[in-house]
Tab-separated table of C-alpha atoms in Angstrom:
chain	number	residue	atom	x	y	z
A	1	MET	CA	31.400	-42.216	-152.252
A	2	THR	CA	28.464	-43.476	-150.189
A	3	LEU	CA	25.351	-41.295	-150.342
A	4	ARG	CA	23.065	-40.791	-147.380
A	5	ILE	CA	19.923	-38.839	-146.551
A	6	ASN	CA	20.606	-35.161	-145.641
A	7	GLN	CA	23.875	-35.214	-147.585
A	8	THR	CA	24.294	-32.668	-150.385
A	9	ALA	CA	23.421	-34.282	-153.707
A	10	PRO	CA	26.557	-34.406	-155.865
A	11	ASP	CA	26.568	-31.692	-158.530
A	12	PHE	CA	27.530	-32.473	-162.114
A	13	THR	CA	27.282	-31.210	-165.675
A	14	ALA	CA	25.881	-33.526	-168.324
A	15	ASP	CA	24.326	-33.701	-171.762
A	16	THR	CA	20.588	-34.383	-171.802
A	17	THR	CA	17.815	-34.677	-174.354
A	18	GLN	CA	17.150	-30.976	-173.610
A	19	GLY	CA	20.734	-29.749	-173.832
A	20	LYS	CA	23.608	-29.453	-171.403
A	21	ILE	CA	22.733	-28.882	-167.734
A	22	SER	CA	24.497	-28.133	-164.474
A	23	PHE	CA	22.469	-30.205	-162.031
A	24	HIS	CA	22.235	-27.821	-159.059
A	25	ASP	CA	21.486	-24.867	-161.331
A	26	TRP	CA	18.841	-26.946	-163.101
A	27	ILE	CA	17.115	-27.729	-159.796
A	28	GLY	CA	17.082	-24.038	-158.825
A	29	ASP	CA	14.433	-23.325	-156.153
A	30	SER	CA	12.463	-26.485	-156.968
A	31	TRP	CA	12.429	-29.990	-155.599
A	32	ALA	CA	13.791	-32.700	-157.894
A	33	VAL	CA	13.444	-36.399	-158.625
A	34	LEU	CA	16.430	-38.065	-160.290
A	35	PHE	CA	15.605	-41.623	-161.363
A	36	SER	CA	18.010	-43.974	-163.078
A	37	HIS	CA	17.883	-46.869	-165.529
A	38	PRO	CA	20.465	-49.576	-166.324
A	39	LYS	CA	19.987	-49.429	-170.103
A	40	ASN	CA	17.739	-48.089	-172.852
A	41	PHE	CA	15.188	-50.279	-174.639
A	42	THR	CA	14.556	-52.454	-171.583
A	43	PRO	CA	10.930	-53.470	-170.906
A	44	VAL	CA	10.393	-52.487	-167.259
A	45	CYS	CA	12.142	-49.145	-167.661
A	46	THR	CA	10.089	-48.367	-170.763
A	47	THR	CA	6.908	-48.636	-168.678
A	48	GLU	CA	8.459	-46.576	-165.887
A	49	LEU	CA	9.443	-43.623	-168.039
A	50	GLY	CA	5.945	-43.576	-169.521
A	51	ALA	CA	4.327	-43.740	-166.072
A	52	MET	CA	6.449	-40.829	-164.899
A	53	ALA	CA	5.457	-38.813	-167.985
A	54	GLY	CA	1.803	-39.513	-167.225
A	55	LEU	CA	2.233	-37.963	-163.752
A	56	ASP	CA	3.800	-34.754	-165.066
A	57	GLY	CA	0.999	-32.555	-163.717
A	58	GLU	CA	1.182	-34.130	-160.255
A	59	PHE	CA	4.887	-33.394	-159.950
A	60	LYS	CA	4.455	-29.830	-161.203
A	61	LYS	CA	1.727	-29.227	-158.581
A	62	ARG	CA	4.324	-30.055	-155.952
A	63	ASN	CA	7.051	-27.854	-157.521
A	64	VAL	CA	9.053	-30.972	-158.398
A	65	LYS	CA	11.258	-31.249	-161.465
A	66	VAL	CA	11.814	-34.726	-162.917
A	67	ILE	CA	14.955	-35.907	-164.656
A	68	GLY	CA	15.898	-39.398	-165.830
A	69	ILE	CA	19.292	-40.929	-166.423
A	70	SER	CA	20.297	-44.030	-168.341
A	71	VAL	CA	23.727	-45.507	-168.891
A	72	ASP	CA	23.557	-44.811	-172.627
A	73	PRO	CA	24.203	-41.869	-175.000
A	74	VAL	CA	21.693	-39.031	-175.473
A	75	GLU	CA	21.157	-39.988	-179.131
A	76	SER	CA	19.869	-43.379	-178.001
A	77	HIS	CA	17.499	-41.695	-175.519
A	78	SER	CA	15.789	-39.793	-178.324
A	79	LYS	CA	14.999	-43.052	-180.152
A	80	TRP	CA	13.848	-44.708	-176.924
A	81	LYS	CA	11.356	-41.888	-176.270
A	82	GLN	CA	9.450	-42.943	-179.405
A	83	ASP	CA	9.110	-46.501	-178.071
A	84	ILE	CA	7.976	-45.188	-174.689
A	85	GLN	CA	5.157	-43.211	-176.286
A	86	THR	CA	4.116	-46.206	-178.387
A	87	ALA	CA	4.059	-48.523	-175.369
A	88	THR	CA	2.457	-46.232	-172.787
A	89	GLY	CA	0.712	-43.447	-174.702
A	90	PHE	CA	2.700	-40.768	-172.875
A	91	GLU	CA	5.312	-38.470	-174.373
A	92	VAL	CA	8.412	-37.969	-172.237
A	93	GLY	CA	8.652	-34.222	-171.689
A	94	TYR	CA	11.317	-34.237	-168.977
A	95	PRO	CA	15.057	-34.400	-169.747
A	96	LEU	CA	16.996	-37.666	-169.920
A	97	ILE	CA	20.678	-37.555	-169.023
A	98	GLY	CA	23.157	-39.389	-171.207
A	99	ASP	CA	25.766	-41.171	-169.075
A	100	LYS	CA	27.765	-43.119	-171.631
A	101	ASP	CA	30.982	-42.628	-169.635
A	102	LEU	CA	29.305	-43.835	-166.398
A	103	LYS	CA	30.388	-40.706	-164.503
A	104	VAL	CA	27.035	-39.831	-162.949
A	105	ALA	CA	26.252	-43.464	-162.106
A	106	LYS	CA	29.533	-43.651	-160.187
A	107	LEU	CA	29.075	-40.214	-158.610
A	108	TYR	CA	25.722	-41.352	-157.215
A	109	ASP	CA	27.182	-44.632	-155.880
A	110	MET	CA	25.211	-46.777	-158.330
A	111	LEU	CA	28.290	-48.354	-159.953
A	112	PRO	CA	31.736	-49.071	-158.498
A	113	ASP	CA	34.759	-47.048	-159.581
A	114	ASP	CA	36.184	-50.073	-161.389
A	115	ALA	CA	33.102	-50.441	-163.649
A	116	GLY	CA	35.015	-48.962	-166.589
A	117	GLU	CA	34.514	-45.716	-168.461
A	118	SER	CA	32.066	-46.634	-171.208
A	119	SER	CA	28.527	-47.944	-171.496
A	120	GLU	CA	29.470	-49.834	-174.667
A	121	GLY	CA	29.361	-53.596	-174.320
A	122	ARG	CA	27.632	-53.475	-170.949
A	123	THR	CA	24.409	-55.428	-170.424
A	124	PRO	CA	21.470	-54.437	-168.202
A	125	ALA	CA	22.707	-57.046	-165.713
A	126	ASP	CA	26.091	-55.283	-165.592
A	127	ASN	CA	24.252	-52.095	-164.637
A	128	ALA	CA	21.629	-53.703	-162.394
A	129	THR	CA	22.319	-51.303	-159.515
A	130	VAL	CA	21.491	-48.266	-161.673
A	131	ARG	CA	17.875	-48.488	-160.504
A	132	SER	CA	17.743	-45.769	-157.847
A	133	VAL	CA	15.402	-42.853	-157.171
A	134	TYR	CA	16.666	-39.740	-155.395
A	135	VAL	CA	14.366	-37.029	-154.057
A	136	ILE	CA	16.328	-33.800	-153.631
A	137	GLY	CA	15.149	-30.623	-151.920
A	138	PRO	CA	15.625	-26.982	-152.963
A	139	ASP	CA	18.522	-26.930	-150.466
A	140	LYS	CA	20.160	-29.579	-152.716
A	141	LYS	CA	20.095	-32.131	-149.875
A	142	ILE	CA	19.071	-35.737	-150.503
A	143	LYS	CA	15.714	-36.403	-148.839
A	144	LEU	CA	15.026	-39.972	-150.032
A	145	ILE	CA	16.862	-42.840	-151.721
A	146	LEU	CA	15.077	-45.913	-153.117
A	147	THR	CA	16.707	-48.713	-155.111
A	148	TYR	CA	14.707	-51.353	-156.980
A	149	PRO	CA	15.631	-54.643	-158.658
A	150	MET	CA	15.372	-54.757	-162.436
A	151	THR	CA	12.352	-57.062	-162.410
A	152	THR	CA	10.209	-54.823	-160.180
A	153	GLY	CA	8.675	-51.723	-161.740
A	154	ARG	CA	8.729	-48.677	-159.504
A	155	ASN	CA	5.573	-47.307	-157.877
A	156	PHE	CA	5.547	-43.599	-158.689
A	157	ASP	CA	2.382	-43.016	-156.676
A	158	GLU	CA	4.472	-44.040	-153.659
A	159	ILE	CA	7.146	-41.534	-154.657
A	160	LEU	CA	4.486	-38.799	-154.828
A	161	ARG	CA	3.238	-39.908	-151.403
A	162	THR	CA	6.703	-39.633	-149.897
A	163	ILE	CA	7.186	-36.189	-151.452
A	164	ASP	CA	3.902	-35.067	-149.862
A	165	SER	CA	5.199	-36.289	-146.507
A	166	ILE	CA	8.656	-34.772	-146.902
A	167	GLN	CA	7.283	-31.386	-147.944
A	168	LEU	CA	4.706	-31.367	-145.129
A	169	THR	CA	7.163	-32.375	-142.421
A	170	ALA	CA	9.728	-29.842	-143.654
A	171	LYS	CA	7.194	-27.067	-142.973
A	172	HIS	CA	5.577	-28.274	-139.732
A	173	GLN	CA	6.976	-30.121	-136.702
A	174	VAL	CA	5.139	-33.323	-137.545
A	175	ALA	CA	5.901	-36.780	-138.908
A	176	THR	CA	3.671	-39.125	-140.897
A	177	PRO	CA	2.688	-42.631	-139.736
A	178	ALA	CA	2.792	-45.877	-141.694
A	179	ASN	CA	0.783	-45.844	-144.925
A	180	TRP	CA	-0.086	-42.156	-144.455
A	181	LYS	CA	-1.835	-40.378	-147.314
A	182	GLN	CA	-2.520	-36.699	-147.973
A	183	GLY	CA	-5.215	-35.402	-145.600
A	184	GLU	CA	-4.846	-38.087	-142.925
A	185	ASP	CA	-3.776	-37.557	-139.300
A	186	VAL	CA	-0.111	-36.936	-138.552
A	187	ILE	CA	2.233	-37.443	-135.600
A	188	ILE	CA	3.452	-34.523	-133.468
A	189	THR	CA	7.238	-34.678	-133.046
A	190	ALA	CA	8.845	-35.029	-129.620
A	191	ALA	CA	10.332	-31.535	-129.926
A	192	VAL	CA	6.843	-30.012	-129.478
A	193	SER	CA	5.516	-29.833	-125.911
A	194	ASN	CA	1.872	-30.543	-125.105
A	195	GLU	CA	1.258	-26.852	-124.459
A	196	ASP	CA	2.901	-25.841	-127.743
A	197	ALA	CA	0.970	-28.585	-129.555
A	198	ILE	CA	-2.335	-27.057	-128.443
A	199	THR	CA	-1.177	-23.644	-129.679
A	200	ARG	CA	0.039	-25.033	-133.013
A	201	PHE	CA	-2.560	-27.686	-133.811
A	202	GLY	CA	-5.576	-26.882	-131.645
A	203	SER	CA	-6.000	-30.373	-130.266
A	204	PHE	CA	-4.392	-33.814	-130.349
A	205	ASP	CA	-4.895	-37.408	-129.200
A	206	THR	CA	-2.345	-39.083	-126.952
A	207	VAL	CA	-2.080	-42.713	-128.094
A	208	LEU	CA	1.073	-43.357	-126.042
A	209	PRO	CA	3.221	-40.935	-124.016
A	210	TYR	CA	5.530	-40.688	-127.036
A	211	LEU	CA	2.859	-40.975	-129.780
A	212	ARG	CA	0.525	-38.018	-130.245
A	213	LYS	CA	-1.687	-37.645	-133.318
A	214	THR	CA	-3.379	-34.578	-134.735
A	215	LYS	CA	-5.108	-33.413	-137.899
A	216	GLN	CA	-2.827	-32.637	-140.832
A	217	PRO	CA	-1.770	-28.951	-140.692
A	218	GLN	CA	-2.827	-26.847	-143.657
A	219	GLY	CA	-0.692	-24.334	-145.504
């Protein structure tokens, strides 16, 4: 199953460090970030889980729930959390999914169907493609997919930036330009006429006939 943006995120039930969940029910009316790891007790992932824990307040401000998944049992996750706190100073307060049978990794197109049915005996290199981030909306649709190599730690500030853009553009008929940050000018979409743009945004600058910029809408 190939996953694409605007497709419904596959639902599943799984054991986590905070008990059994049904994924869509767990998301509820929130946004969600599901981020995956090829194996516990790996150095880059250890820093990543700590970094995500350190941004807990930023995600909550945006009504975003965070959940991690690693191709290992839940019992192993609990031991790994201690290492994460030692290494980064942050306690992991979000749930970590145990995926020892590889079901969720396959469901989310991170491992092929012929990868087997157990995490036992598999190395991080075997699971190298389990390095994806999915941003999922309250409508349970996939809004963003990012996949990183094992040697490159993820930039969670960038993930927050993309969530800011996705949430803003879901509410207003605007898009965000390259390297956009919260509070900067945005692009008016082609669906909005010049007359409607004045009504909606007050004023705008025409850079090109198809590129109109305006102040970021509030609210």
